[in-house]
Short mmCIF file of C-alpha atoms in Angstrom, two decimals:
data_model
loop_
_atom_site.label_atom_id
_atom_site.label_comp_id
_atom_site.label_asym_id
_atom_site.label_seq_id
_atom_site.Cartn_x
_atom_site.Cartn_y
_atom_site.Cartn_z
CA MET A 1 -8.46 28.60 -14.86
CA MET A 2 -10.10 27.57 -18.11
CA GLU A 3 -8.61 24.08 -17.85
CA ALA A 4 -10.19 23.75 -14.39
CA GLY A 5 -13.57 24.94 -15.72
CA VAL A 6 -13.66 27.96 -13.41
CA HIS A 7 -15.46 30.01 -16.07
CA PHE A 8 -18.56 27.78 -16.36
CA GLY A 9 -21.63 29.16 -14.60
CA HIS A 10 -25.18 27.84 -14.24
CA GLY A 11 -27.86 27.81 -16.90
CA THR A 12 -29.12 31.18 -18.07
CA ARG A 13 -32.52 30.54 -16.47
CA LYS A 14 -30.96 29.95 -13.06
CA TRP A 15 -29.05 33.11 -12.25
CA ASN A 16 -28.98 36.13 -9.96
CA PRO A 17 -29.17 39.46 -11.83
CA ARG A 18 -26.66 40.93 -9.36
CA MET A 19 -24.06 38.65 -10.91
CA ALA A 20 -24.35 40.46 -14.27
CA PRO A 21 -21.09 42.46 -13.83
CA TYR A 22 -19.20 39.16 -13.34
CA ILE A 23 -20.59 37.44 -16.45
CA SER A 24 -18.88 37.94 -19.79
CA THR A 25 -21.21 36.04 -22.12
CA LYS A 26 -23.55 33.09 -22.49
CA ARG A 27 -22.93 29.96 -24.53
CA LYS A 28 -25.31 27.07 -25.24
CA GLY A 29 -27.65 28.17 -22.46
CA ILE A 30 -24.85 28.56 -19.88
CA HIS A 31 -23.43 31.77 -18.45
CA ILE A 32 -19.67 32.22 -18.82
CA LEU A 33 -17.90 34.04 -15.99
CA ASN A 34 -15.39 36.80 -16.60
CA LEU A 35 -12.06 35.25 -15.53
CA THR A 36 -10.37 38.65 -15.40
CA ARG A 37 -12.61 39.57 -12.48
CA THR A 38 -12.15 36.14 -10.94
CA ALA A 39 -8.36 36.59 -10.99
CA ARG A 40 -8.64 40.08 -9.51
CA PHE A 41 -10.86 39.05 -6.58
CA LEU A 42 -8.86 35.87 -5.98
CA SER A 43 -5.72 38.01 -5.73
CA GLU A 44 -7.44 40.32 -3.23
CA ALA A 45 -8.57 37.30 -1.18
CA CYS A 46 -5.03 35.86 -1.17
CA ASP A 47 -3.64 39.20 0.04
CA LEU A 48 -6.27 39.33 2.80
CA VAL A 49 -5.58 35.80 4.09
CA PHE A 50 -1.81 36.35 3.85
CA ASP A 51 -2.02 39.46 6.04
CA ALA A 52 -4.42 37.75 8.46
CA ALA A 53 -2.29 34.60 8.74
CA SER A 54 0.81 36.77 9.33
CA LYS A 55 -0.96 38.21 12.38
CA GLY A 56 -1.94 34.79 13.70
CA LYS A 57 -5.62 35.00 12.79
CA GLN A 58 -7.75 31.85 12.80
CA PHE A 59 -9.57 30.60 9.67
CA LEU A 60 -12.63 28.42 9.21
CA ILE A 61 -13.28 26.73 5.84
CA VAL A 62 -16.88 25.68 5.19
CA GLY A 63 -17.97 23.37 2.37
CA THR A 64 -20.43 20.53 2.93
CA LYS A 65 -20.88 19.15 -0.59
CA ASN A 66 -20.27 15.41 -0.53
CA LYS A 67 -17.96 15.42 -3.55
CA ALA A 68 -15.83 18.22 -2.10
CA ALA A 69 -15.72 17.03 1.54
CA ASP A 70 -12.30 15.34 1.32
CA LEU A 71 -10.89 18.27 -0.63
CA ILE A 72 -12.02 20.72 2.07
CA ALA A 73 -10.51 18.56 4.84
CA ARG A 74 -7.14 18.18 3.07
CA ALA A 75 -6.91 21.88 2.23
CA ALA A 76 -7.75 22.92 5.80
CA THR A 77 -5.29 20.42 7.26
CA ARG A 78 -2.48 21.72 5.02
CA ALA A 79 -3.13 25.30 6.15
CA ARG A 80 -3.83 24.29 9.77
CA CYS A 81 -7.30 25.81 9.56
CA HIS A 82 -10.54 24.67 11.13
CA TYR A 83 -13.17 23.26 8.79
CA VAL A 84 -16.75 22.01 8.50
CA ASN A 85 -17.25 19.56 5.63
CA LYS A 86 -20.21 17.35 6.58
CA LYS A 87 -23.12 19.45 7.80
CA TRP A 88 -23.46 22.94 9.18
CA LEU A 89 -25.30 22.71 12.49
CA GLY A 90 -27.56 25.73 12.79
CA GLY A 91 -26.27 28.20 15.39
CA MET A 92 -22.75 26.77 15.35
CA LEU A 93 -21.27 30.27 15.61
CA ILE A 94 -24.15 32.35 16.96
CA ASN A 95 -24.74 29.91 19.83
CA TRP A 96 -21.02 29.47 20.45
CA TYR A 97 -21.55 28.58 24.10
CA THR A 98 -23.56 25.50 23.07
CA THR A 99 -20.99 24.55 20.45
CA GLU A 100 -18.20 24.95 23.01
CA THR A 101 -20.07 22.62 25.38
CA ARG A 102 -20.32 19.99 22.64
CA LEU A 103 -16.63 20.37 21.86
CA HIS A 104 -15.76 19.88 25.52
CA LYS A 105 -17.86 16.71 25.56
CA PHE A 106 -16.18 15.56 22.31
CA ARG A 107 -12.69 16.07 23.75
CA SER A 108 -13.64 14.21 26.94
CA LEU A 109 -14.94 11.21 24.99
CA ARG A 110 -11.83 11.12 22.81
CA THR A 111 -9.65 11.14 25.94
CA GLU A 112 -11.66 8.29 27.46
CA GLN A 113 -11.36 6.30 24.23
CA LYS A 114 -7.58 6.80 24.04
CA THR A 115 -7.08 5.80 27.67
CA GLY A 116 -9.37 2.79 27.30
CA ARG A 117 -11.79 3.91 30.02
CA ILE A 118 -14.69 3.83 27.58
CA HIS A 119 -14.22 0.07 27.09
CA SER A 120 -14.34 -0.65 30.84
CA LEU A 121 -17.99 0.40 31.02
CA PRO A 122 -20.95 -1.95 30.51
CA LYS A 123 -21.49 -2.90 26.86
CA LYS A 124 -24.67 -0.85 26.55
CA ASP A 125 -23.02 2.33 27.90
CA THR A 126 -19.96 1.72 25.73
CA ALA A 127 -22.15 1.42 22.62
CA ILE A 128 -24.02 4.64 23.47
CA LEU A 129 -20.81 6.60 24.05
CA LYS A 130 -19.27 5.25 20.84
CA ARG A 131 -22.32 6.41 18.88
CA GLN A 132 -22.06 9.85 20.50
CA LEU A 133 -18.35 10.02 19.71
CA SER A 134 -18.95 9.00 16.09
CA HIS A 135 -21.69 11.63 15.73
CA LEU A 136 -19.52 14.37 17.24
CA GLU A 137 -16.53 13.32 15.11
CA THR A 138 -18.64 13.60 11.95
CA TYR A 139 -19.96 17.10 12.60
CA LEU A 140 -17.36 18.67 14.89
CA GLY A 141 -14.18 16.79 13.95
CA GLY A 142 -12.90 19.69 11.85
CA ILE A 143 -13.29 22.27 14.65
CA LYS A 144 -12.21 20.14 17.62
CA TYR A 145 -9.27 22.45 18.33
CA MET A 146 -11.20 25.70 17.84
CA THR A 147 -11.26 27.68 21.10
CA GLY A 148 -13.20 30.73 19.94
CA LEU A 149 -14.95 32.34 17.00
CA PRO A 150 -12.89 32.37 13.78
CA ASP A 151 -11.42 35.62 12.47
CA ILE A 152 -12.15 34.84 8.79
CA VAL A 153 -14.52 32.31 7.25
CA ILE A 154 -13.94 30.89 3.75
CA ILE A 155 -17.16 29.55 2.22
CA VAL A 156 -17.36 27.23 -0.77
CA ASP A 157 -20.78 27.59 -2.49
CA GLN A 158 -22.78 30.46 -1.04
CA GLN A 159 -26.15 28.87 -1.77
CA GLU A 160 -25.29 25.60 -0.01
CA GLU A 161 -23.81 27.36 3.04
CA TYR A 162 -26.29 30.23 3.30
CA THR A 163 -26.96 29.56 7.01
CA ALA A 164 -23.27 29.77 7.83
CA LEU A 165 -22.97 32.99 5.81
CA ARG A 166 -25.89 34.62 7.65
CA GLU A 167 -24.33 33.73 11.01
CA CYS A 168 -21.06 35.34 9.95
CA ILE A 169 -22.87 38.48 8.79
CA THR A 170 -24.75 38.67 12.11
CA LEU A 171 -21.53 38.33 14.11
CA GLY A 172 -19.53 40.63 11.83
CA ILE A 173 -17.01 37.94 10.86
CA PRO A 174 -15.29 38.72 7.51
CA THR A 175 -16.12 36.18 4.80
CA ILE A 176 -14.58 35.04 1.53
CA CYS A 177 -17.13 33.31 -0.70
CA LEU A 178 -16.78 31.25 -3.83
CA ILE A 179 -19.86 32.35 -5.81
CA ASP A 180 -21.49 30.99 -8.95
CA THR A 181 -23.92 32.80 -11.25
CA ASN A 182 -26.89 32.00 -8.96
CA CYS A 183 -25.38 33.78 -5.91
CA ASP A 184 -25.53 37.27 -4.43
CA PRO A 185 -22.06 38.88 -4.61
CA ASP A 186 -22.99 41.60 -2.11
CA LEU A 187 -23.36 39.28 0.88
CA ALA A 188 -19.67 38.40 1.35
CA ASP A 189 -16.78 40.74 2.08
CA ILE A 190 -14.83 39.26 -0.85
CA SER A 191 -16.72 37.28 -3.49
CA ILE A 192 -14.72 35.16 -5.91
CA PRO A 193 -16.82 34.41 -9.04
CA ALA A 194 -16.10 30.80 -10.03
CA ASN A 195 -17.69 27.47 -10.80
CA ASP A 196 -18.71 26.01 -7.43
CA ASP A 197 -19.75 22.60 -8.80
CA ALA A 198 -16.57 21.34 -10.47
CA ILE A 199 -14.01 19.74 -8.15
CA ALA A 200 -11.15 21.07 -10.28
CA SER A 201 -12.44 24.63 -9.92
CA ILE A 202 -12.89 24.36 -6.15
CA ARG A 203 -9.44 22.77 -5.81
CA LEU A 204 -7.79 25.58 -7.79
CA ILE A 205 -9.36 28.37 -5.70
CA LEU A 206 -8.70 26.61 -2.39
CA ASN A 207 -5.11 25.80 -3.31
CA LYS A 208 -4.42 29.48 -4.02
CA LEU A 209 -5.88 30.57 -0.67
CA VAL A 210 -4.19 27.74 1.26
CA PHE A 211 -0.84 28.51 -0.35
CA ALA A 212 -1.17 32.16 0.74
CA ILE A 213 -1.91 31.07 4.32
CA CYS A 214 0.98 28.57 4.39
CA GLU A 215 3.36 31.12 2.91
CA ALA A 216 2.42 33.67 5.58
CA ILE A 217 2.92 31.14 8.39
CA LEU A 218 6.29 30.17 6.91
CA VAL A 219 7.45 33.78 6.67
CA VAL A 220 6.39 34.49 10.26
CA ARG A 221 8.20 31.43 11.65
CA ASN A 222 11.30 31.81 9.54
CA PRO A 223 11.56 34.88 7.30
CA GLN A 224 14.53 33.32 5.48
CA THR A 225 12.60 30.20 4.50
CA ILE A 226 10.47 29.91 1.36
CA PRO A 227 8.90 26.77 -0.14
CA THR A 228 11.46 24.87 -2.20
CA PHE A 229 11.05 22.77 -5.30
CA GLY A 230 11.73 19.69 -3.19
CA GLN A 231 8.94 20.52 -0.73
CA ASN A 232 6.47 21.07 -3.55
CA PHE A 233 7.61 17.86 -5.25
CA PHE A 234 7.17 15.72 -2.13
CA GLU A 235 3.77 17.30 -1.48
CA TYR A 236 2.76 16.32 -5.01
CA VAL A 237 4.03 12.76 -4.48
CA LEU A 238 2.07 12.48 -1.21
CA GLU A 239 -1.10 13.71 -2.91
CA PHE A 240 -0.53 11.21 -5.72
CA ILE A 241 -0.10 8.31 -3.27
CA ARG A 242 -3.25 9.39 -1.41
CA ASP A 243 -5.21 9.31 -4.68
CA VAL A 244 -3.88 5.84 -5.56
CA SER A 245 -4.76 4.54 -2.07
CA LYS A 246 -8.25 6.05 -2.11
CA THR A 247 -9.02 4.73 -5.60
CA GLN A 248 -8.01 1.16 -4.75
CA ILE A 249 -8.99 0.91 -1.05
CA GLY A 250 -11.99 3.24 -0.72
CA GLU A 251 -13.02 5.78 1.91
CA GLU A 252 -11.04 4.01 4.67
CA TYR A 253 -7.75 4.51 2.83
CA GLY A 254 -6.20 6.88 5.40
CA PRO A 255 -4.33 4.39 7.65
CA TRP A 256 -2.88 2.61 4.60
CA VAL A 257 -1.28 5.65 2.92
CA PRO A 258 2.07 5.14 4.77
CA PHE A 259 2.21 1.46 3.73
CA VAL A 260 1.40 2.12 0.05
CA GLY A 261 3.69 5.15 0.02
CA THR A 262 6.59 3.21 1.51
CA MET A 263 6.17 0.47 -1.11
CA PHE A 264 6.09 3.02 -3.92
CA LEU A 265 9.07 5.08 -2.74
CA PHE A 266 11.24 2.06 -1.87
CA ILE A 267 10.81 0.51 -5.31
CA PHE A 268 11.11 3.82 -7.14
CA VAL A 269 14.22 5.05 -5.31
CA SER A 270 16.04 1.72 -5.23
CA ASN A 271 15.49 1.05 -8.93
CA TRP A 272 16.49 4.54 -10.04
CA SER A 273 19.48 4.80 -7.71
CA VAL A 274 21.67 2.87 -10.15
CA ALA A 275 20.80 5.30 -12.96
CA LEU A 276 22.46 8.06 -10.95
CA LEU A 277 25.77 6.16 -11.08
CA PRO A 278 26.83 6.28 -14.76
CA TRP A 279 30.00 4.23 -14.25
CA LYS A 280 27.87 1.25 -13.21
CA ILE A 281 25.71 1.70 -16.29
CA ILE A 282 28.76 1.64 -18.56
CA GLN A 283 29.78 -1.70 -16.97
CA LEU A 284 26.28 -3.14 -17.45
CA PRO A 285 27.11 -5.52 -20.33
CA HIS A 286 29.37 -7.38 -17.88
CA GLY A 287 27.13 -7.22 -14.81
CA GLU A 288 23.67 -6.46 -13.37
CA LEU A 289 21.83 -3.48 -12.02
CA ALA A 290 22.67 -2.63 -8.42
CA ALA A 291 19.09 -1.84 -7.41
CA PRO A 292 17.87 -4.08 -4.53
CA THR A 293 14.63 -4.94 -6.32
CA ASN A 294 16.43 -6.56 -9.24
CA ASP A 295 16.79 -9.53 -6.88
CA ILE A 296 13.83 -11.95 -6.97
CA ASN A 297 14.27 -12.58 -3.23
CA THR A 298 13.67 -8.91 -2.45
CA THR A 299 10.57 -8.69 -4.61
CA VAL A 300 9.16 -11.89 -3.08
CA ALA A 301 9.77 -10.40 0.37
CA LEU A 302 7.78 -7.31 -0.64
CA ALA A 303 4.99 -9.55 -1.93
CA LEU A 304 4.88 -11.52 1.34
CA LEU A 305 4.73 -8.24 3.26
CA THR A 306 1.72 -7.36 1.13
CA SER A 307 0.20 -10.76 2.04
CA VAL A 308 0.55 -9.94 5.74
CA ALA A 309 -1.05 -6.52 5.13
CA TYR A 310 -3.86 -8.28 3.20
CA PHE A 311 -4.85 -10.42 6.19
CA TYR A 312 -4.28 -7.65 8.72
CA ALA A 313 -6.64 -5.34 6.78
CA GLY A 314 -9.39 -7.95 6.77
CA LEU A 315 -8.98 -8.82 10.45
CA SER A 316 -8.85 -5.18 11.57
CA LYS A 317 -12.08 -4.47 9.64
CA LYS A 318 -14.12 -7.58 10.46
CA GLY A 319 -12.36 -9.38 13.33
CA LEU A 320 -12.47 -13.17 13.43
CA ALA A 321 -15.62 -13.08 11.28
CA TYR A 322 -13.22 -12.38 8.40
CA PHE A 323 -12.29 -16.08 8.32
CA GLY A 324 -15.92 -17.00 7.67
CA LYS A 325 -15.36 -16.74 3.92
CA TYR A 326 -12.62 -19.37 4.06
CA ILE A 327 -14.89 -22.15 5.31
CA GLN A 328 -17.10 -21.91 2.22
CA PRO A 329 -18.36 -24.24 0.83
CA THR A 330 -16.89 -26.58 3.47
CA PRO A 331 -14.61 -26.06 6.52
CA ILE A 332 -12.22 -28.69 5.10
CA LEU A 333 -11.03 -26.09 2.57
CA LEU A 334 -9.97 -23.60 5.30
CA PRO A 335 -6.18 -24.13 4.99
CA ILE A 336 -6.32 -24.29 1.18
CA ASN A 337 -8.35 -21.08 0.89
CA ILE A 338 -6.06 -19.24 3.32
CA LEU A 339 -2.97 -20.42 1.44
CA GLU A 340 -4.51 -19.32 -1.85
CA ASP A 341 -5.08 -15.77 -0.56
CA PHE A 342 -1.69 -15.64 1.15
CA THR A 343 0.16 -16.52 -2.05
CA LYS A 344 -1.99 -14.32 -4.29
CA PRO A 345 0.22 -11.23 -3.90
CA LEU A 346 3.21 -13.30 -5.05
CA SER A 347 2.10 -12.44 -8.56
CA LEU A 348 3.29 -8.93 -7.69
CA SER A 349 6.86 -10.14 -7.34
CA PHE A 350 6.88 -11.85 -10.73
CA ARG A 351 5.30 -8.86 -12.48
CA LEU A 352 7.79 -6.47 -10.91
CA PHE A 353 10.77 -8.77 -11.52
CA GLY A 354 9.76 -9.22 -15.15
CA ASN A 355 9.60 -5.45 -15.62
CA ILE A 356 13.04 -5.04 -14.09
CA LEU A 357 14.55 -7.71 -16.35
CA ALA A 358 13.03 -5.97 -19.37
CA ASP A 359 14.49 -2.69 -18.12
CA GLU A 360 17.95 -4.28 -17.83
CA LEU A 361 17.69 -5.65 -21.35
CA VAL A 362 16.86 -2.22 -22.79
CA VAL A 363 19.74 -0.61 -20.90
CA VAL A 364 22.21 -3.31 -22.02
CA VAL A 365 21.24 -2.81 -25.67
CA LEU A 366 21.57 0.97 -25.42
CA VAL A 367 24.95 0.74 -23.70
CA SER A 368 26.22 -1.70 -26.30
CA LEU A 369 25.17 0.59 -29.15
CA VAL A 370 26.36 3.92 -27.76
CA PRO A 371 28.56 3.26 -24.72
CA LEU A 372 29.93 6.80 -24.39
CA VAL A 373 26.74 8.85 -24.79
CA VAL A 374 24.14 6.63 -23.12
CA PRO A 375 24.55 7.44 -19.39
CA ILE A 376 22.49 10.65 -19.40
CA PRO A 377 19.56 9.29 -21.51
CA VAL A 378 19.55 6.12 -19.41
CA MET A 379 19.18 8.17 -16.24
CA PHE A 380 15.90 9.54 -17.60
CA LEU A 381 14.91 6.09 -18.89
CA GLY A 382 15.52 4.73 -15.39
CA LEU A 383 13.37 7.48 -13.89
CA PHE A 384 10.46 6.55 -16.17
CA THR A 385 10.72 2.76 -15.83
CA SER A 386 11.25 2.95 -12.06
CA GLY A 387 8.13 5.06 -11.73
CA ILE A 388 6.08 2.57 -13.76
CA GLN A 389 7.36 -0.41 -11.73
CA ALA A 390 6.69 1.34 -8.43
CA LEU A 391 3.21 2.40 -9.54
CA ILE A 392 2.31 -1.16 -10.64
CA PHE A 393 3.40 -2.69 -7.35
CA ALA A 394 1.88 0.01 -5.10
CA THR A 395 -1.43 0.02 -7.01
CA LEU A 396 -1.79 -3.76 -6.91
CA ALA A 397 -0.80 -3.88 -3.24
CA ALA A 398 -3.49 -1.27 -2.45
CA ALA A 399 -5.99 -3.20 -4.58
CA TYR A 400 -5.37 -6.39 -2.55
CA ILE A 401 -5.85 -4.47 0.71
CA GLY A 402 -9.08 -2.95 -0.63
CA GLU A 403 -10.30 -6.40 -1.68
CA SER A 404 -9.57 -7.77 1.79
CA MET A 405 -11.51 -4.97 3.49
CA GLU A 406 -14.51 -5.34 1.19
CA GLY A 407 -14.70 -9.12 1.19
CA HIS A 408 -13.67 -12.13 -0.86
CA HIS A 409 -13.91 -11.74 -4.65
#
């Protein structure tokens, strides 16, 4: 908790006296929360959501801070909860009939868009409906499958979501609140004292609650099944690939996660596969690695696939207007400019191939020096080098896609 900064509160001038029992000390003008109490109330909250999820109760997670919006959406999606992460519309729960009407309209518009009926209307009507759909997606996208009032509401930052909290109190809906030193701990059913400004702190608290919900759902569906190391590992890899994609591509990274992830996993698995076969490693001084990406033809093929993705990203974002940059400063340069961009990702193949050759050289030297002992160390060496090679290629591929979507650089 200390590594995530959960214990940091607000300045000593900006605090609620009712939070005194949850504060251990003050340091450099900042209140420091008592993590013993935080752990106790977090444990109580996890027990509550576990029991509720076991009985099939519905959860709503509310957190509309811009920097935490994606975190809220991902956490809610993992736990199959409803969420609000953009803006709380006043009366969303109290005036449920109105909200339900908006949700019905939202579902109808989404159906029309999927079937293509929305595009058969006059351009003006189509534009109006698209704006309505975009607006509804922004504010109601996280509760589009909610058919009634939630059984438990999890609120991140009591001060920011005070309206939502008051609606829950009015309706008698149990609430779990993440509260900082400027909040009132008596308003929520379970208040978890923690830093509500740091992303790491919010992520830690949400992950604990989400894990409890997921565990309960898993036990109900299959009492013999518990999360395995493999499941946790692949979840970590997916989160890592999402972060790489978002960093390089931007907010519209979602559709490109499968592409970047496939690139990363193909290169990583294929290059490390040979390290799992020690007898091939022992024969290395007389041969080559068996990994597919040690072949320059394979790496060039991956680079050309990235080139296709590069142009597809630009065209899907801007349409034919994307080619406008290629006729600058004169239309005569159109084919040359296109060829330049198409061959740009080829540098990926040479970088990757160079790394693989260096990897082979290291392995050959090690095998020559200690041929009987080297297989096990080389397996770990292969794991490390394969990860670096895969990360280089996937990161650069995502960077090219991001460049294409933003414009010519």
